[in-house]
N, CA, C and O of each residue as an XYZ file, in Angstrom:
592
protein
N      -1.940    -19.773    -34.720
C      -2.841    -18.535    -34.387
C      -2.455    -17.137    -33.931
O      -2.308    -17.157    -32.709
N      -2.347    -16.550    -34.181
C      -1.317    -15.902    -33.461
C      -1.562    -15.160    -32.043
O      -2.447    -15.821    -31.501
N      -1.226    -14.198    -31.272
C      -1.294    -14.460    -29.406
C      -2.142    -13.281    -29.738
O      -3.044    -13.103    -28.920
N      -2.094    -12.452    -30.694
C      -3.266    -11.558    -30.556
C      -4.530    -12.135    -30.657
O      -5.392    -11.898    -29.811
N      -4.723    -12.859    -31.598
C      -5.908    -13.886    -31.839
C      -6.421    -14.230    -30.791
O      -7.565    -13.942    -30.441
N      -5.532    -14.962    -30.106
C      -6.104    -15.860    -28.848
C      -6.744    -14.915    -28.230
O      -7.970    -14.995    -28.149
N      -5.903    -13.594    -27.547
C      -6.384    -12.503    -26.233
C      -8.045    -12.353    -27.084
O      -8.994    -12.331    -26.301
N      -8.411    -12.250    -28.679
C      -9.274    -11.979    -28.707
C     -10.173    -12.999    -28.538
O     -11.332    -12.612    -28.389
N     -10.032    -13.940    -28.519
C     -10.984    -15.082    -28.538
C     -10.918    -15.489    -27.259
O     -11.796    -16.325    -27.046
N      -9.876    -15.128    -25.773
C     -10.403    -14.888    -25.076
C     -11.237    -14.525    -24.452
O     -11.916    -15.148    -23.635
N     -11.298    -13.206    -24.842
C     -11.696    -11.599    -24.272
C     -12.989    -11.447    -24.856
O     -13.575    -10.369    -24.760
N     -13.629    -12.693    -25.617
C     -14.661    -12.692    -26.160
C     -15.599    -11.214    -25.857
O     -15.259    -10.448    -24.955
N     -16.729    -10.963    -26.680
C     -17.596    -10.204    -26.356
C     -18.775    -10.418    -25.207
O     -19.530     -9.706    -24.545
N     -18.521    -11.633    -25.348
C     -19.907    -11.712    -23.924
C     -18.883    -12.506    -22.867
O     -19.453    -13.218    -22.040
N     -17.975    -12.471    -22.835
C     -16.958    -12.337    -21.709
C     -16.985    -10.833    -21.322
O     -17.025    -10.742    -20.095
N     -16.979    -10.010    -21.739
C     -16.797     -8.376    -21.793
C     -17.737     -7.857    -21.641
O     -17.648     -6.685    -21.278
N     -19.327     -8.544    -21.869
C     -20.590     -7.961    -21.656
C     -20.762     -8.792    -19.962
O     -21.008     -7.993    -19.059
N     -20.668    -10.004    -19.621
C     -20.593     -9.950    -18.269
C     -20.053     -9.290    -17.338
O     -20.479     -8.764    -16.310
N     -18.928     -9.393    -17.886
C     -18.156     -8.864    -16.951
C     -18.894     -7.134    -16.570
O     -19.198     -6.833    -15.416
N     -19.052     -6.325    -17.561
C     -19.688     -5.257    -17.395
C     -21.136     -5.242    -17.207
O     -21.639     -4.204    -17.639
N     -21.867     -5.972    -16.757
C     -23.139     -5.993    -16.478
C     -23.827     -6.633    -15.263
O     -25.025     -6.887    -15.389
N     -23.155     -6.958    -13.976
C     -22.765     -8.358    -12.905
C     -23.249     -7.634    -11.897
O     -22.769     -6.650    -11.335
N     -24.740     -8.497    -11.631
C     -25.119     -8.864    -10.828
C     -25.190     -8.613     -9.375
O     -24.511     -9.456     -8.788
N     -25.601     -8.001     -8.787
C     -25.411     -8.375     -6.994
C     -24.184     -8.044     -6.746
O     -23.407     -8.980     -6.555
N     -23.612     -6.551     -6.669
C     -22.659     -6.083     -6.553
C     -22.394     -4.944     -5.204
O     -21.471     -4.347     -4.650
N     -23.702     -5.091     -5.131
C     -23.642     -4.354     -3.638
C     -23.835     -4.902     -2.145
O     -24.856     -5.442     -1.718
N     -22.401     -4.603     -1.284
C     -22.506     -5.644     -0.206
C     -23.478     -5.489      0.854
O     -23.568     -4.417      1.451
N     -24.122     -6.362      1.097
C     -25.124     -6.797      2.421
C     -25.011     -6.225      3.094
O     -23.821     -5.945      3.244
N     -26.217     -5.343      4.349
C     -25.345     -4.938      5.343
C     -25.388     -5.396      6.406
O     -24.791     -4.995      7.405
N     -26.397     -6.660      6.269
C     -26.644     -7.915      7.666
C     -26.183     -8.999      7.143
O     -26.794     -9.954      7.622
N     -25.207     -9.400      6.205
C     -24.866    -10.941      6.459
C     -24.661    -12.106      7.368
O     -23.981    -12.040      8.392
N     -25.264    -13.148      6.958
C     -24.857    -14.050      7.763
C     -23.098    -13.822      8.051
O     -22.528    -13.442      9.073
N     -22.528    -14.231      6.683
C     -21.255    -14.453      7.096
C     -20.645    -13.463      5.771
O     -21.445    -13.212      4.870
N     -19.542    -13.034      5.693
C     -18.418    -12.745      5.025
C     -17.071    -13.559      4.703
O     -16.396    -14.265      5.452
N     -16.924    -13.284      3.555
C     -15.614    -14.297      3.187
C     -14.693    -13.217      2.127
O     -15.430    -12.811      1.228
N     -13.290    -12.672      2.027
C     -13.089    -12.442      1.015
C     -11.573    -12.808      0.580
O     -10.820    -12.787      1.554
N     -11.013    -13.099     -0.498
C     -10.371    -13.715     -1.296
C      -9.645    -13.364     -2.105
O     -10.251    -12.635     -2.891
N      -8.084    -13.547     -2.503
C      -7.213    -13.193     -3.527
C      -6.567    -13.944     -4.056
O      -6.226    -15.042     -3.617
N      -6.259    -13.397     -5.236
C      -5.348    -14.610     -5.932
C      -3.801    -14.334     -6.120
O      -3.358    -13.636     -7.032
N      -3.197    -14.820     -5.371
C      -1.802    -14.337     -5.365
C      -1.205    -14.145     -6.498
O      -0.627    -13.061     -6.577
N      -1.132    -14.974     -7.603
C      -1.356    -14.651     -9.044
C      -0.812    -13.177     -9.653
O       0.164    -12.542    -10.054
N      -2.057    -13.167     -9.422
C      -2.571    -11.628    -10.370
C      -2.811    -10.552     -8.853
O      -2.164     -9.521     -8.673
N      -3.635    -10.965     -8.106
C      -4.039     -9.802     -6.924
C      -5.443     -9.391     -7.472
O      -5.779     -8.223     -7.668
N      -6.156    -10.396     -7.677
C      -7.490    -10.219     -7.915
C      -7.921    -10.305     -6.384
O      -7.196    -10.775     -5.507
N      -9.341     -9.728     -6.156
C      -9.906    -10.005     -5.113
C     -11.668     -9.941     -5.094
O     -12.355     -9.417     -5.972
N     -12.161    -10.605     -3.880
C     -13.308    -11.134     -4.704
C     -13.707    -10.767     -2.743
O     -12.977    -11.067     -1.798
N     -14.794    -10.202     -2.693
C     -15.560    -10.164     -1.128
C     -16.991    -10.594     -1.128
O     -17.857    -10.010     -1.779
N     -17.200    -11.618     -0.389
C     -18.508    -11.971     -0.691
C     -19.216    -11.795      0.639
O     -18.474    -11.673      1.613
N     -20.642    -11.756      0.864
C     -21.592    -11.383      1.565
C     -22.330    -12.265      1.101
O     -22.449    -12.345     -0.121
N     -23.172    -13.357      2.148
C     -23.853    -13.973      1.840
C     -25.330    -14.117      3.425
O     -25.026    -13.962      4.607
N     -26.632    -14.397      2.981
C     -27.727    -14.869      3.864
C     -27.836    -15.636      3.675
O     -28.212    -15.989      2.558
N     -27.519    -16.641      4.886
C     -28.096    -18.121      4.609
C     -29.454    -18.344      5.407
O     -29.543    -18.081      6.606
N     -30.478    -18.837      4.670
C     -31.627    -18.918      5.747
C     -32.009    -20.202      5.809
O     -31.995    -20.570      4.635
N     -32.417    -21.309      6.638
C     -32.686    -22.639      6.291
C     -31.998    -23.764      5.453
O     -32.409    -24.876      5.122
N     -30.232    -22.796      5.098
C     -29.541    -23.852      4.720
C     -29.801    -23.553      3.056
O     -29.937    -24.337      2.117
N     -29.808    -22.490      3.101
C     -30.670    -21.762      1.536
C     -29.580    -20.599      1.393
O     -29.353    -20.110      2.500
N     -28.919    -20.074      0.477
C     -28.656    -19.018      0.604
C     -29.620    -17.722     -0.345
O     -30.085    -17.727     -1.485
N     -29.621    -16.947      0.493
C     -31.419    -16.090      0.141
C     -30.544    -14.444      0.061
O     -31.277    -13.510      0.386
N     -29.335    -14.116     -0.267
C     -29.046    -13.242     -0.101
C     -27.801    -12.865     -0.309
O     -27.092    -13.147      0.657
N     -27.270    -12.369     -1.128
C     -25.833    -12.388     -1.832
C     -24.952    -10.899     -2.311
O     -25.435    -10.230     -3.225
N     -23.931    -10.541     -1.783
C     -23.551     -9.193     -2.396
C     -22.062     -9.536     -2.673
O     -21.463    -10.384     -2.012
N     -21.426     -8.743     -3.813
C     -20.106     -9.052     -4.011
C     -19.100     -8.274     -4.274
O     -19.461     -7.442     -5.106
N     -17.926     -8.125     -3.946
C     -17.709     -6.982     -3.980
C     -16.016     -7.291     -5.472
O     -14.936     -7.440     -4.901
N     -15.954     -7.342     -6.843
C     -15.009     -8.018     -7.219
C     -14.208     -6.813     -7.565
O     -14.672     -5.704     -7.828
N     -12.764     -7.204     -7.533
C     -11.551     -6.433     -8.248
C     -11.083     -7.510     -9.262
O     -10.123     -8.056     -8.718
N     -11.236     -7.914    -10.125
C     -10.395     -8.932    -10.835
C     -10.808     -8.702    -12.315
O     -11.617     -7.839    -12.656
N     -10.254     -9.450    -13.055
C      -9.395     -9.325    -14.555
C     -11.510     -9.615    -15.009
O     -12.450     -9.997    -14.312
N     -11.423     -9.261    -16.206
C     -12.463     -9.531    -16.886
C     -12.918    -10.921    -17.137
O     -14.010    -10.910    -17.705
N     -12.475    -12.082    -16.917
C     -12.218    -13.399    -17.203
C     -12.912    -13.353    -15.907
O     -14.139    -13.421    -15.986
N     -11.944    -13.164    -13.684
C     -12.790    -13.347    -12.991
C     -14.505    -12.327    -12.649
O     -15.428    -12.866    -12.039
N     -14.587    -11.067    -13.106
C     -15.477    -10.636    -13.129
C     -16.851    -11.518    -14.526
O     -18.056    -11.269    -14.535
N     -16.390    -12.134    -15.143
C     -17.595    -12.970    -16.236
C     -17.802    -14.085    -15.228
O     -19.013    -14.281    -15.333
N     -17.297    -15.031    -14.208
C     -17.217    -15.908    -13.437
C     -18.333    -14.900    -12.461
O     -19.549    -15.071    -12.367
N     -17.842    -14.262    -12.065
C     -18.665    -13.753    -10.842
C     -19.804    -13.239    -11.323
O     -20.675    -13.128    -10.459
N     -20.194    -12.779    -12.721
C     -21.478    -12.090    -13.332
C     -22.468    -13.942    -13.293
O     -23.602    -14.091    -12.837
N     -21.778    -14.825    -13.771
C     -22.677    -15.782    -13.766
C     -22.933    -16.523    -12.308
O     -23.879    -17.296    -12.155
N     -22.250    -16.295    -11.541
C     -22.615    -17.230    -10.068
C     -23.611    -16.301     -9.295
O     -24.585    -16.570     -8.592
N     -22.829    -14.697     -9.797
C     -23.837    -13.627     -9.018
C     -25.469    -13.973     -9.766
O     -26.495    -13.554     -9.230
N     -25.486    -14.591    -10.747
C     -26.766    -14.262    -11.046
C     -27.569    -15.606    -11.003
O     -28.709    -15.825    -11.413
N     -26.783    -16.348    -10.473
C     -27.569    -17.456    -10.250
C     -27.690    -18.268     -8.550
O     -28.272    -19.266     -8.126
N     -26.930    -17.364     -8.031
C     -26.718    -17.981     -7.021
C     -27.697    -17.685     -5.621
O     -27.391    -18.221     -4.556
N     -28.719    -16.918     -5.714
C     -29.621    -17.162     -4.603
C     -30.434    -18.188     -4.793
O     -30.476    -18.648     -5.934
N     -31.159    -18.715     -3.883
C     -31.797    -20.057     -3.771
C     -31.174    -21.429     -3.501
O     -31.791    -22.444     -3.177
N     -29.708    -21.288     -3.704
C     -28.698    -22.624     -4.102
C     -28.649    -22.883     -2.238
O     -28.766    -22.051     -1.338
N     -28.381    -24.717     -2.163
C     -27.337    -24.749     -1.037
C     -25.797    -24.717     -0.932
O     -25.215    -24.494     -1.994
N     -25.352    -24.826     -0.287
C     -23.962    -25.130     -0.142
C     -23.220    -26.124     -0.682
O     -22.001    -26.070     -0.842
N     -24.109    -27.266     -1.041
C     -23.768    -28.623     -1.940
C     -23.731    -27.882     -3.444
O     -22.757    -28.091     -4.168
N     -24.605    -27.182     -3.803
C     -24.643    -26.624     -5.314
C     -23.728    -25.909     -5.396
O     -22.943    -25.799     -6.338
N     -23.748    -25.328     -4.358
C     -22.349    -24.025     -5.009
C     -20.871    -25.110     -5.386
O     -20.406    -25.160     -6.525
N     -20.298    -25.903     -4.229
C     -19.689    -26.675     -4.464
C     -19.437    -27.295     -5.456
O     -18.319    -27.201     -5.963
N     -20.178    -27.900     -5.863
C     -20.782    -28.777     -7.174
C     -20.232    -27.910     -8.517
O     -19.608    -28.377     -9.470
N     -20.639    -26.539     -8.313
C     -20.422    -25.448     -9.514
C     -19.268    -25.188    -10.150
O     -18.948    -25.023    -11.327
N     -18.294    -25.186     -8.325
C     -16.703    -25.092     -8.241
C     -15.939    -25.644     -8.758
O     -14.923    -25.321     -9.373
N     -16.651    -27.009     -8.409
C     -15.920    -28.520     -8.701
C     -16.059    -28.886    -10.169
O     -15.141    -29.532    -10.675
N     -17.412    -28.443    -11.119
C     -17.460    -28.580    -12.020
C     -16.733    -27.612    -12.949
O     -16.205    -28.042    -13.975
N     -16.693    -26.420    -12.649
C     -15.659    -24.907    -13.094
C     -14.139    -25.883    -13.103
O     -13.273    -26.237    -13.903
N     -14.381    -25.982    -12.094
C     -12.263    -26.791    -12.011
C     -12.426    -27.643    -13.062
O     -12.120    -27.396    -14.229
N     -12.800    -28.419    -12.737
C     -12.757    -29.382    -14.125
C     -12.563    -29.177    -15.096
O     -11.539    -29.557    -15.664
N     -13.866    -28.216    -15.867
C     -13.655    -27.716    -17.059
C     -12.391    -26.982    -17.338
O     -11.729    -27.132    -18.365
N     -12.051    -26.050    -16.201
C     -10.099    -25.772    -16.702
C      -9.698    -26.747    -16.276
O     -10.614    -27.539    -16.499
N      -8.879    -27.303    -15.763
C      -8.417    -28.283    -15.175
C      -7.627    -29.144    -15.656
O      -6.436    -29.403    -15.827
N      -9.199    -29.700    -15.908
C      -8.608    -31.146    -16.711
C      -9.954    -31.271    -17.757
O     -10.668    -32.271    -17.687
N     -10.199    -30.352    -18.576
C     -10.387    -30.696    -20.144
C     -12.311    -30.995    -19.761
O     -13.115    -30.913    -20.690
N     -12.638    -31.221    -18.768
C     -14.301    -31.706    -18.126
C     -15.178    -30.754    -18.241
O     -14.952    -29.569    -17.995
N     -16.458    -31.321    -18.703
C     -17.764    -30.485    -19.491
C     -18.103    -29.139    -18.335
O     -18.067    -28.776    -17.160
N     -18.448    -28.776    -19.736
C     -19.267    -27.415    -18.755
C     -20.202    -27.497    -17.555
O     -21.057    -28.379    -17.475
N     -20.025    -26.566    -16.629
C     -21.008    -26.934    -15.460
C     -22.055    -27.305    -15.899
O     -22.344    -26.912    -17.029
N     -22.630    -27.841    -15.461
C     -24.549    -27.928    -15.532
C     -25.302    -26.715    -14.533
O     -25.061    -26.067    -13.514
N     -26.285    -26.873    -15.481
C     -27.843    -25.665    -14.810
C     -27.171    -25.562    -13.259
O     -26.450    -26.527    -13.006
N     -27.285    -24.536    -12.152
C     -27.163    -23.526    -13.181
C     -26.240    -22.607    -13.521
O     -26.474    -21.424    -13.770
N     -25.082    -23.199    -13.534
C     -23.911    -22.678    -13.907
C     -23.146    -22.500    -15.331
O     -22.180    -21.876    -15.770
N     -24.346    -23.603    -15.901
C     -24.147    -23.176    -17.083
C     -23.621    -22.274    -18.081
O     -23.063    -22.553    -19.142
N     -23.846    -21.318    -17.652
C     -23.252    -20.207    -18.349
C     -21.454    -20.081    -18.490
O     -20.737    -19.754    -19.435
N     -21.270    -20.339    -17.631
C     -19.589    -20.443    -17.697
C     -18.818    -20.931    -18.924
O     -17.694    -20.796    -19.407
N     -20.008    -21.590    -19.207
C     -18.814    -22.386    -20.625
C     -18.270    -20.782    -21.418
O     -17.060    -20.799    -21.648
N     -18.767    -19.862    -21.714
C     -18.065    -18.442    -22.172
C     -16.524    -18.811    -21.467
O     -15.714    -18.156    -22.122
N     -15.801    -19.586    -20.411
C     -14.812    -19.392    -20.065
C     -14.142    -20.674    -20.437
O     -13.142    -21.024    -19.809
N     -14.688    -21.507    -21.558
C     -13.877    -22.508    -21.795
C     -12.744    -22.388    -22.581
O     -11.939    -23.318    -22.540
N     -12.426    -21.056    -23.569
C     -11.152    -20.795    -23.891
C      -9.479    -20.589    -23.097
O      -8.302    -20.696    -23.439
N     -10.517    -20.119    -21.462
C      -9.204    -19.815    -20.681
C      -8.758    -21.064    -20.915
O      -7.987    -21.253    -21.855
N      -9.168    -22.095    -20.109
C      -8.340    -23.163    -20.309
C      -7.016    -23.024    -20.037
O      -6.344    -22.970    -19.007
N      -6.758    -22.971    -21.427
C      -5.441    -22.562    -22.134
C      -4.588    -21.952    -20.968
O      -3.457    -22.397    -20.772
N      -4.935    -21.268    -20.437
C      -4.489    -19.730    -19.677
C      -4.142    -20.128    -18.128
O      -4.836    -19.553    -17.290
N      -3.327    -20.879    -17.730
C      -3.631    -21.849    -16.282
C      -3.136    -20.459    -15.628
O      -3.389    -20.451    -14.423
N      -2.564    -19.393    -16.033
C      -2.288    -18.384    -14.872
C      -3.731    -17.187    -14.609
O      -3.897    -16.320    -13.751
N      -4.398    -17.533    -15.509
C      -5.677    -16.741    -14.928
C      -6.927    -17.971    -14.629
O      -8.082    -17.955    -15.054
N      -6.454    -18.714    -14.008
C      -7.635    -19.986    -13.590
C      -7.961    -19.693    -12.128
O      -8.976    -20.155    -11.607
N      -7.128    -18.952    -11.498
C      -7.270    -18.711     -9.863
C      -8.337    -17.486    -10.111
O      -9.303    -17.348     -9.360
N      -8.122    -16.718    -11.081
C      -8.996    -15.509    -10.969
C     -10.198    -15.743    -11.043
O     -10.981    -15.078    -10.364
N     -10.694    -16.867    -11.988
C     -11.888    -17.712    -12.556
C     -12.545    -18.057    -11.448
O     -13.737    -17.925    -11.168
N     -11.630    -18.524    -10.827
C     -12.173    -19.676     -9.188
C     -12.573    -18.608     -8.515
O     -13.740    -18.809     -8.180
N     -12.149    -17.427     -8.092
C     -12.558    -16.967     -7.167
C     -13.948    -16.436     -6.836
O     -14.139    -16.340     -5.623
N     -14.425    -16.263     -7.200
C     -15.705    -16.065     -6.624
C     -16.147    -16.966     -5.625
O     -16.333    -16.813     -4.417
N     -16.374    -18.688     -6.963
C     -16.136    -19.756     -6.117
C     -16.213    -19.489     -4.064
O     -16.931    -19.424     -3.066
N     -14.441    -19.414     -4.774
C     -13.310    -19.557     -3.347
C     -14.598    -18.851     -2.489
O     -15.575    -19.311     -1.898
N     -14.210    -17.847     -2.674
C     -14.944    -16.832     -1.764
C     -16.290    -17.136     -1.321
O     -16.671    -16.567     -0.298
N     -16.911    -17.766     -1.788
C     -18.971    -18.139     -1.364
C     -18.441    -19.206     -0.572
O     -18.817    -19.153      0.599
N     -17.476    -20.418     -0.932
C     -17.257    -21.458     -0.210
C     -17.051    -20.930      1.468
O     -17.692    -21.338      2.437
N     -15.797    -19.759      1.453
C     -15.400    -19.488      2.535
C     -16.769    -18.816      3.010
O     -17.560    -19.758      2.950
N     -17.129    -18.245      3.234
C     -18.667    -17.743      3.354
C     -19.501    -18.443      3.590
O     -20.567    -18.242      4.173
N     -19.079    -19.327      3.154
C     -20.614    -20.413      3.546
C     -20.006    -21.524      4.884
O     -20.585    -22.405      5.519
N     -18.375    -20.917      4.943
C     -17.733    -22.274      5.863
C     -17.825    -21.865      7.248
O     -17.800    -22.564      8.260
N     -17.994    -19.974      7.051
C     -17.856    -18.746      8.115
C     -19.459    -18.873      8.710
O     -19.550    -18.492      9.877
N     -20.459    -19.245      8.224
C     -21.920    -19.460      8.350
C     -21.532    -20.850      9.336
O     -21.936    -20.699     10.490
N     -20.867    -22.089      9.101
C     -21.177    -23.140     10.081
C     -19.874    -22.444     10.906
O     -20.333    -22.472     12.047
N     -18.836    -21.974     11.003
C     -17.920    -21.781     11.934
C     -18.912    -20.797     13.155
O     -18.603    -20.815     14.346
N     -19.651    -20.291     12.831
C     -20.697    -18.771     13.838
C     -21.863    -19.795     14.395
O     -22.495    -19.564     15.426
N     -22.071    -21.023     13.525
C     -23.301    -21.433     14.111
C     -23.348    -21.742     15.369
O     -24.411    -22.097     15.878
């Protein structure tokens, strides 16, 4: 398989569609917590605002400056995040990490849409960008406990 074919497979129409139609791209005016994460390898950044109500994410905003793979991951996460507990977010991140790093299964629902990123397993230099939205969300969740 040629490098060009590999790139076409990696940047599938589904990935590009997710990246182009990312939900929750407005920053929140009064978040419970905010966090920004940056991938040193590629320079991608994700800033996340969350509102945590009774231990559940009740609102979410994100500012994503990443490659199409990072944007696609952020799109899936943004579409599913409201209504989840911090434990569910951590589980999704752990499952995505396992899928990318150790050939684990596709993340379980509600993050099963991350299956679109399976072709990126072989591109280790893209993993940090793909995980960035989860990492920023978890950092924001940690900030809520630090300020509570």
